[in-house]
Tab-separated table of C-alpha atoms in Angstrom:
chain	number	residue	atom	x	y	z
A	157	UNK	CA	-0.138	0.204	-0.242
A	158	UNK	CA	2.921	2.442	0.860
A	159	UNK	CA	4.185	2.096	-2.594
A	160	UNK	CA	0.814	3.342	-4.171
A	161	UNK	CA	0.207	5.792	-1.512
A	162	UNK	CA	3.595	7.312	-2.654
A	163	UNK	CA	2.660	7.588	-6.413
A	164	UNK	CA	-0.829	9.048	-5.460
A	165	UNK	CA	0.920	11.751	-3.158
A	166	UNK	CA	3.060	12.923	-6.184
A	167	UNK	CA	-0.289	13.368	-8.603
A	168	UNK	CA	-3.277	15.597	-8.804
A	169	UNK	CA	-6.365	14.246	-10.497
A	170	UNK	CA	-7.759	16.595	-13.113
A	171	UNK	CA	-11.329	16.094	-14.319
A	172	UNK	CA	-12.396	17.856	-17.417
A	173	UNK	CA	-15.992	18.872	-17.440
A	174	UNK	CA	-16.764	20.070	-20.818
A	175	UNK	CA	-20.195	19.776	-22.666
A	176	UNK	CA	-21.092	21.275	-26.147
A	177	UNK	CA	-24.092	22.045	-27.986
A	178	UNK	CA	-24.201	19.925	-31.222
A	179	UNK	CA	-26.761	22.399	-32.984
A	180	UNK	CA	-28.939	19.392	-34.063
A	181	UNK	CA	-32.257	17.861	-33.361
A	182	UNK	CA	-33.911	14.511	-34.492
A	183	UNK	CA	-35.523	14.741	-38.038
A	184	UNK	CA	-39.409	14.238	-37.453
A	185	UNK	CA	-41.532	12.305	-40.241
A	186	UNK	CA	-43.505	15.552	-40.835
A	187	UNK	CA	-39.856	17.159	-42.050
A	188	UNK	CA	-39.436	14.369	-44.758
A	189	UNK	CA	-42.686	15.626	-46.530
A	190	UNK	CA	-42.449	19.147	-45.847
A	191	UNK	CA	-41.138	19.526	-49.062
A	192	UNK	CA	-43.264	17.333	-51.649
A	193	UNK	CA	-41.530	14.349	-49.984
A	194	UNK	CA	-38.036	15.699	-51.120
A	195	UNK	CA	-34.872	14.783	-48.876
A	196	UNK	CA	-33.036	17.596	-47.232
A	197	UNK	CA	-29.518	18.563	-48.512
A	198	UNK	CA	-26.708	16.795	-46.796
A	199	UNK	CA	-25.325	19.723	-45.027
A	200	UNK	CA	-28.724	20.133	-43.345
A	201	UNK	CA	-29.576	16.759	-42.742
A	202	UNK	CA	-27.819	13.151	-42.060
A	203	UNK	CA	-28.270	10.124	-40.004
A	204	UNK	CA	-31.735	11.119	-38.840
A	205	UNK	CA	-30.897	14.653	-37.731
A	206	UNK	CA	-31.059	18.178	-39.114
A	207	UNK	CA	-28.914	20.947	-38.048
A	208	UNK	CA	-30.200	24.126	-36.772
A	209	UNK	CA	-27.103	26.241	-37.306
A	210	UNK	CA	-23.880	26.165	-39.458
A	211	UNK	CA	-21.543	23.537	-38.141
A	212	UNK	CA	-18.591	25.934	-38.996
A	213	UNK	CA	-20.031	28.146	-36.134
A	214	UNK	CA	-19.561	25.580	-33.459
A	215	UNK	CA	-16.091	24.313	-34.528
A	216	UNK	CA	-14.242	26.424	-32.225
A	217	UNK	CA	-15.668	24.973	-28.949
A	218	UNK	CA	-14.799	21.259	-30.096
A	219	UNK	CA	-11.271	22.521	-30.882
A	220	UNK	CA	-10.958	24.148	-27.376
A	221	UNK	CA	-12.101	20.626	-25.881
A	222	UNK	CA	-9.888	18.775	-27.720
A	223	UNK	CA	-6.884	21.232	-26.755
A	224	UNK	CA	-7.849	20.771	-23.187
A	225	UNK	CA	-7.701	17.075	-23.557
A	226	UNK	CA	-4.167	17.389	-25.342
A	227	UNK	CA	-2.893	19.583	-22.557
A	228	UNK	CA	-3.561	17.000	-19.957
A	229	UNK	CA	-2.179	14.205	-22.126
A	230	UNK	CA	1.010	15.887	-22.673
A	231	UNK	CA	2.066	15.711	-18.842
A	232	UNK	CA	-0.317	13.068	-17.504
A	233	UNK	CA	-1.864	9.709	-18.130
A	234	UNK	CA	-5.630	8.559	-17.795
A	235	UNK	CA	-6.648	7.843	-14.079
A	236	UNK	CA	-10.158	7.202	-12.634
A	237	UNK	CA	-11.868	8.837	-15.453
A	238	UNK	CA	-9.756	11.900	-15.383
A	239	UNK	CA	-6.044	12.591	-15.746
A	240	UNK	CA	-3.381	11.954	-13.304
A	241	UNK	CA	-0.877	14.925	-13.476
A	242	UNK	CA	2.347	15.269	-11.798
A	243	UNK	CA	2.713	17.856	-8.888
A	244	UNK	CA	5.642	19.220	-10.533
A	245	UNK	CA	3.812	19.939	-13.969
A	246	UNK	CA	0.479	20.966	-12.498
A	247	UNK	CA	0.770	24.868	-12.145
A	248	UNK	CA	1.606	24.970	-16.001
A	249	UNK	CA	-1.159	22.817	-16.733
A	250	UNK	CA	-3.511	24.823	-14.630
A	251	UNK	CA	-2.290	27.936	-16.403
A	252	UNK	CA	-3.012	26.445	-19.798
A	253	UNK	CA	-6.528	25.196	-18.891
A	254	UNK	CA	-7.287	28.477	-17.588
A	255	UNK	CA	-6.503	30.343	-20.832
A	256	UNK	CA	-8.454	27.643	-22.718
A	257	UNK	CA	-11.442	28.085	-20.372
A	258	UNK	CA	-11.244	31.759	-21.002
A	259	UNK	CA	-11.032	31.596	-24.712
A	260	UNK	CA	-14.231	29.174	-24.613
A	261	UNK	CA	-15.913	31.798	-22.617
A	262	UNK	CA	-15.097	34.371	-25.255
A	263	UNK	CA	-16.059	32.165	-27.953
A	264	UNK	CA	-19.522	31.475	-26.086
A	265	UNK	CA	-20.332	35.079	-25.430
A	266	UNK	CA	-19.747	35.962	-29.182
A	267	UNK	CA	-21.795	32.882	-30.380
A	268	UNK	CA	-24.952	34.104	-28.157
A	269	UNK	CA	-24.449	37.714	-29.035
A	270	UNK	CA	-25.358	37.064	-32.538
A	271	UNK	CA	-27.093	33.874	-32.185
A	272	UNK	CA	-30.463	35.092	-33.941
A	273	UNK	CA	-28.580	36.455	-36.735
A	274	UNK	CA	-26.613	33.274	-37.337
A	275	UNK	CA	-29.768	31.214	-37.120
A	276	UNK	CA	-31.347	33.438	-40.003
A	277	UNK	CA	-28.081	33.025	-42.104
A	278	UNK	CA	-28.349	29.379	-41.988
A	279	UNK	CA	-32.281	29.653	-42.777
A	280	UNK	CA	-31.452	31.905	-45.625
A	281	UNK	CA	-28.926	29.311	-47.043
A	282	UNK	CA	-31.636	26.620	-47.161
A	283	UNK	CA	-34.921	28.665	-47.640
A	284	UNK	CA	-36.666	25.881	-49.258
A	285	UNK	CA	-36.150	24.172	-45.605
A	286	UNK	CA	-36.682	27.345	-43.710
A	287	UNK	CA	-39.900	26.357	-41.762
A	288	UNK	CA	-38.469	22.701	-40.415
A	289	UNK	CA	-35.118	24.741	-39.386
A	290	UNK	CA	-37.220	27.375	-37.445
A	291	UNK	CA	-39.349	24.656	-35.714
A	292	UNK	CA	-36.461	23.102	-34.344
A	293	UNK	CA	-34.427	26.290	-33.103
A	294	UNK	CA	-33.809	26.403	-29.258
A	295	UNK	CA	-33.548	29.905	-27.456
A	296	UNK	CA	-30.198	31.246	-26.975
A	297	UNK	CA	-30.355	30.552	-22.939
A	298	UNK	CA	-30.726	26.735	-23.671
A	299	UNK	CA	-27.594	26.862	-25.853
A	300	UNK	CA	-25.761	28.968	-23.209
A	301	UNK	CA	-26.668	26.445	-20.663
A	302	UNK	CA	-25.436	23.249	-22.817
A	303	UNK	CA	-21.820	24.679	-23.739
A	304	UNK	CA	-19.794	24.340	-20.344
A	305	UNK	CA	-15.985	24.539	-20.148
A	306	UNK	CA	-15.180	23.556	-16.617
A	307	UNK	CA	-12.306	21.647	-14.892
A	308	UNK	CA	-11.761	20.152	-11.216
A	309	UNK	CA	-8.451	19.247	-9.607
A	310	UNK	CA	-8.195	16.897	-6.580
A	311	UNK	CA	-6.147	14.798	-4.172
A	312	UNK	CA	-6.614	11.256	-4.498
A	313	UNK	CA	-6.235	8.931	-1.287
A	314	UNK	CA	-7.327	5.465	-0.576
A	315	UNK	CA	-10.432	5.488	1.710
A	316	UNK	CA	-9.733	2.765	4.616
A	317	UNK	CA	-12.794	1.002	6.401
A	318	UNK	CA	-13.159	0.954	10.261
A	319	UNK	CA	-11.481	-2.436	10.381
A	320	UNK	CA	-8.557	-0.945	8.540
A	321	UNK	CA	-9.002	-2.384	5.366
A	322	UNK	CA	-8.389	-0.631	2.043
A	323	UNK	CA	-11.989	0.220	0.483
A	324	UNK	CA	-12.741	-0.314	-3.316
A	325	UNK	CA	-9.959	-0.516	-5.825
A	326	UNK	CA	-8.257	2.640	-5.783
A	327	UNK	CA	-5.001	0.825	-5.046
A	328	UNK	CA	-5.238	-1.390	-7.778
A	329	UNK	CA	-5.873	1.381	-10.225
A	330	UNK	CA	-2.726	3.595	-8.765
A	331	UNK	CA	-0.699	0.056	-9.385
A	332	UNK	CA	-1.610	0.388	-13.076
A	333	UNK	CA	-0.617	3.612	-13.876
A	334	UNK	CA	2.610	2.762	-14.958
A	335	UNK	CA	1.190	-0.055	-17.626
A	336	UNK	CA	-1.179	2.870	-18.723
A	337	UNK	CA	1.546	5.219	-19.369
A	338	UNK	CA	3.475	2.421	-21.341
A	339	UNK	CA	0.330	1.913	-23.417
A	340	UNK	CA	-0.388	5.535	-23.977
A	341	UNK	CA	3.190	6.032	-25.349
A	342	UNK	CA	2.797	2.911	-27.420
A	343	UNK	CA	-0.223	4.189	-29.035
A	344	UNK	CA	1.239	7.645	-29.594
A	345	UNK	CA	4.153	6.049	-31.422
A	346	UNK	CA	2.136	4.069	-33.670
A	347	UNK	CA	0.242	6.726	-34.648
A	348	UNK	CA	3.580	8.845	-35.305
A	349	UNK	CA	4.896	5.990	-37.341
A	350	UNK	CA	2.025	5.970	-39.541
A	351	UNK	CA	1.711	9.643	-40.038
A	352	UNK	CA	5.502	10.444	-40.502
A	353	UNK	CA	7.683	7.487	-40.847
A	354	UNK	CA	6.048	4.628	-42.706
A	355	UNK	CA	7.106	4.162	-46.493
A	356	UNK	CA	9.962	6.848	-46.274
A	357	UNK	CA	13.639	6.885	-46.303
A	358	UNK	CA	13.921	10.156	-44.709
A	359	UNK	CA	11.939	12.564	-42.722
A	360	UNK	CA	12.118	16.326	-42.020
A	361	UNK	CA	12.480	18.119	-38.474
A	362	UNK	CA	8.652	18.037	-37.929
A	363	UNK	CA	8.634	14.315	-37.639
A	364	UNK	CA	10.825	14.594	-34.497
A	365	UNK	CA	8.401	16.944	-32.679
A	366	UNK	CA	6.059	13.955	-31.743
A	367	UNK	CA	8.870	11.914	-30.155
A	368	UNK	CA	10.084	14.955	-28.175
A	369	UNK	CA	6.429	15.190	-26.882
A	370	UNK	CA	6.439	11.551	-25.771
A	371	UNK	CA	9.557	11.710	-24.162
A	372	UNK	CA	8.400	14.931	-22.304
A	373	UNK	CA	5.261	12.858	-21.021
A	374	UNK	CA	7.487	9.897	-20.122
A	375	UNK	CA	9.930	11.867	-18.183
A	376	UNK	CA	7.194	13.671	-16.177
A	377	UNK	CA	5.886	10.444	-15.373
A	378	UNK	CA	8.774	8.385	-14.862
A	379	UNK	CA	8.271	7.740	-10.950
A	380	UNK	CA	5.306	5.656	-12.099
A	381	UNK	CA	7.570	2.630	-13.210
A	382	UNK	CA	11.594	2.311	-12.788
A	383	UNK	CA	11.601	0.926	-16.394
A	384	UNK	CA	10.813	4.411	-17.623
A	385	UNK	CA	13.663	6.104	-16.909
A	386	UNK	CA	16.017	3.950	-18.973
A	387	UNK	CA	13.396	4.349	-22.091
A	388	UNK	CA	13.848	8.201	-21.635
A	389	UNK	CA	17.791	7.800	-21.782
A	390	UNK	CA	17.432	5.549	-24.994
A	391	UNK	CA	15.344	8.359	-26.581
A	392	UNK	CA	17.729	11.119	-25.736
A	393	UNK	CA	20.676	9.220	-26.902
A	394	UNK	CA	19.176	9.103	-30.395
A	395	UNK	CA	17.719	12.464	-30.523
A	396	UNK	CA	21.224	14.054	-29.402
A	397	UNK	CA	22.968	12.592	-32.653
A	398	UNK	CA	20.252	14.079	-35.018
A	399	UNK	CA	21.019	17.200	-37.112
A	400	UNK	CA	19.295	20.189	-35.867
A	401	UNK	CA	17.921	21.146	-39.371
A	402	UNK	CA	17.344	19.883	-42.900
A	403	UNK	CA	16.308	16.154	-43.441
A	404	UNK	CA	17.126	13.266	-41.244
A	405	UNK	CA	18.344	10.295	-43.560
A	406	UNK	CA	20.813	7.535	-43.739
A	407	UNK	CA	21.974	6.030	-40.561
A	408	UNK	CA	20.116	8.780	-38.494
A	409	UNK	CA	16.915	7.953	-39.961
A	410	UNK	CA	17.428	4.431	-39.208
A	411	UNK	CA	18.119	5.020	-35.614
A	412	UNK	CA	15.310	7.330	-35.192
A	413	UNK	CA	12.890	4.855	-37.133
A	414	UNK	CA	14.124	2.066	-34.739
A	415	UNK	CA	13.511	4.414	-31.817
A	416	UNK	CA	9.950	4.699	-32.700
A	417	UNK	CA	9.575	1.191	-33.476
A	418	UNK	CA	10.596	0.466	-29.898
A	419	UNK	CA	8.321	2.971	-28.501
A	420	UNK	CA	5.413	1.523	-30.377
A	421	UNK	CA	5.496	-1.744	-28.526
A	422	UNK	CA	4.753	-1.546	-24.633
A	423	UNK	CA	6.318	-4.813	-24.267
A	424	UNK	CA	9.536	-4.193	-25.950
A	425	UNK	CA	9.797	-0.857	-23.612
A	426	UNK	CA	9.210	-2.852	-20.424
A	427	UNK	CA	11.706	-5.475	-21.602
A	428	UNK	CA	14.276	-2.857	-22.548
A	429	UNK	CA	13.803	-0.878	-19.198
A	430	UNK	CA	13.753	-3.760	-17.092
A	431	UNK	CA	17.058	-5.127	-18.656
A	432	UNK	CA	18.521	-1.750	-18.185
A	433	UNK	CA	17.827	-1.851	-14.249
A	434	UNK	CA	19.146	-5.450	-13.896
A	435	UNK	CA	15.996	-7.295	-13.722
A	436	UNK	CA	16.156	-10.435	-15.457
A	437	UNK	CA	13.974	-10.559	-18.574
A	438	UNK	CA	12.555	-13.847	-20.327
A	439	UNK	CA	13.143	-13.154	-24.023
A	440	UNK	CA	12.244	-16.884	-25.320
A	441	UNK	CA	8.452	-15.654	-25.918
A	442	UNK	CA	8.404	-12.328	-27.667
A	443	UNK	CA	6.310	-11.260	-30.528
A	444	UNK	CA	8.664	-8.505	-32.120
A	445	UNK	CA	6.659	-5.303	-32.713
A	446	UNK	CA	7.913	-5.022	-36.354
A	447	UNK	CA	7.055	-8.808	-37.315
A	448	UNK	CA	5.879	-9.243	-40.981
A	449	UNK	CA	3.458	-11.421	-42.715
A	450	UNK	CA	4.958	-13.725	-45.633
A	451	UNK	CA	4.438	-11.111	-48.235
A	452	UNK	CA	6.174	-8.331	-46.353
A	453	UNK	CA	3.367	-6.470	-45.097
A	454	UNK	CA	2.329	-6.099	-41.660
A	455	UNK	CA	-0.956	-7.893	-40.386
A	456	UNK	CA	-2.127	-5.018	-38.424
A	457	UNK	CA	-2.769	-1.219	-39.644
A	458	UNK	CA	-1.367	1.276	-37.318
A	459	UNK	CA	-3.933	2.552	-35.102
A	460	UNK	CA	-4.474	6.064	-34.003
A	461	UNK	CA	-3.985	7.875	-30.615
A	462	UNK	CA	-7.488	8.150	-29.690
A	463	UNK	CA	-7.938	7.797	-25.805
A	464	UNK	CA	-11.744	8.295	-25.784
A	465	UNK	CA	-11.174	11.610	-27.569
A	466	UNK	CA	-12.706	12.322	-30.708
A	467	UNK	CA	-9.463	12.942	-32.877
A	468	UNK	CA	-6.021	11.406	-32.300
A	469	UNK	CA	-3.945	12.973	-29.650
A	470	UNK	CA	-1.095	14.354	-31.954
A	471	UNK	CA	0.436	17.134	-29.936
A	472	UNK	CA	2.498	19.745	-31.202
A	473	UNK	CA	3.988	22.254	-28.595
A	474	UNK	CA	3.283	25.790	-29.979
A	475	UNK	CA	6.059	28.102	-30.261
A	476	UNK	CA	6.487	30.323	-27.318
A	477	UNK	CA	9.115	32.836	-28.427
A	478	UNK	CA	10.395	34.710	-31.525
A	479	UNK	CA	13.145	32.453	-32.168
A	480	UNK	CA	11.226	29.207	-31.616
A	481	UNK	CA	8.589	30.808	-34.698
A	482	UNK	CA	11.684	31.384	-36.838
A	483	UNK	CA	12.920	27.742	-36.122
A	484	UNK	CA	9.620	26.356	-37.012
A	485	UNK	CA	9.211	28.314	-40.079
A	486	UNK	CA	12.860	27.142	-41.195
A	487	UNK	CA	12.057	23.559	-40.427
A	488	UNK	CA	8.798	23.543	-42.649
A	489	UNK	CA	10.719	25.153	-45.438
A	490	UNK	CA	13.248	22.537	-45.294
A	491	UNK	CA	10.230	19.771	-45.784
A	492	UNK	CA	8.936	21.269	-48.735
A	493	UNK	CA	11.036	19.131	-51.006
A	494	UNK	CA	9.778	15.520	-52.004
A	495	UNK	CA	10.748	12.556	-49.678
A	496	UNK	CA	11.721	9.333	-51.614
A	497	UNK	CA	9.504	6.756	-50.790
A	498	UNK	CA	10.301	3.302	-49.833
A	499	UNK	CA	8.272	0.173	-48.646
A	500	UNK	CA	9.048	0.244	-44.783
A	501	UNK	CA	6.616	-2.030	-42.666
A	502	UNK	CA	4.580	-0.303	-39.704
A	503	UNK	CA	5.084	-1.552	-36.319
A	504	UNK	CA	2.154	-3.504	-35.106
A	505	UNK	CA	-0.052	-3.201	-32.069
A	506	UNK	CA	0.117	-6.337	-30.013
A	507	UNK	CA	-2.643	-8.711	-30.257
A	508	UNK	CA	-4.360	-9.572	-26.917
A	509	UNK	CA	-3.839	-13.304	-26.082
A	510	UNK	CA	-7.348	-13.595	-24.741
A	511	UNK	CA	-10.943	-12.185	-25.434
A	512	UNK	CA	-12.120	-9.192	-23.491
A	513	UNK	CA	-12.103	-5.422	-23.623
A	514	UNK	CA	-8.837	-4.032	-24.991
A	515	UNK	CA	-7.897	-0.421	-24.679
């Protein structure tokens, strides 16, 4: 128990409480016959729902929600329905979340201040269907109540019964944080491989950013598992040898690609980390992350870094200074040249040995 309590002492549980308004309502039978039985256009209705406002007007809120989730996953890992955030990184995250909440409030106020005009603009775009749109419009106070951007932060401590027994499964959940981190890193690396490395013989500087983000996440949570520290050192060893500008190719590219493949497989990371700290590891029954079928292709496609969010969580740190902006522009220009394509197999996700839920 002391080990799990020590872990919980070093993290803060952050929960995001974000709700969005979809701007959609269900299509009723009378809507389908309102204009001589003709179906409404796809941008107005789809999958049994009709839109009462242009979806473009609501995109900023979805983007801000995803930004909050990415900010938490940059330095934390999923835990108890929220995110376990290291104490040392909490203040910076809190500042980011406050900024996002403030921007969401501004976007909400702007939407509500011109709500009626936006509705009328959508109706004017679909004049033939104007009546069915008007019947479905909700008042602006309802919209205001449905759009919410909030978050909470609490300390977590296992509860103990009167008999001194631990209640619930908090201890087990805390004990699994290390494995959860390895799983999230592997998912992020597979996504990175599919987007930036698959079928290539060289990459630009932009392809290194996701690896740096993964490394930052692992470093911030290395106290969860002793095997994480050695993996961070392996990442550093590869990154230190890469050129700072221009394309990455030849031996540097092979080393970088090999690193991504290692990070793409949680079992390989655990074995590598265990060996580095002197643990005995049985390599007799391994399933290499880059194994291939007989025809030379992988038997699984690269999965997205989803984590219960609506889009892959590829995180790119925004430039915070003029020098970083200049460096980013230089990197992007360097990547404009076409890259030579080769057939390189993507890493595979491990297949579970038994049936059941798989995250």
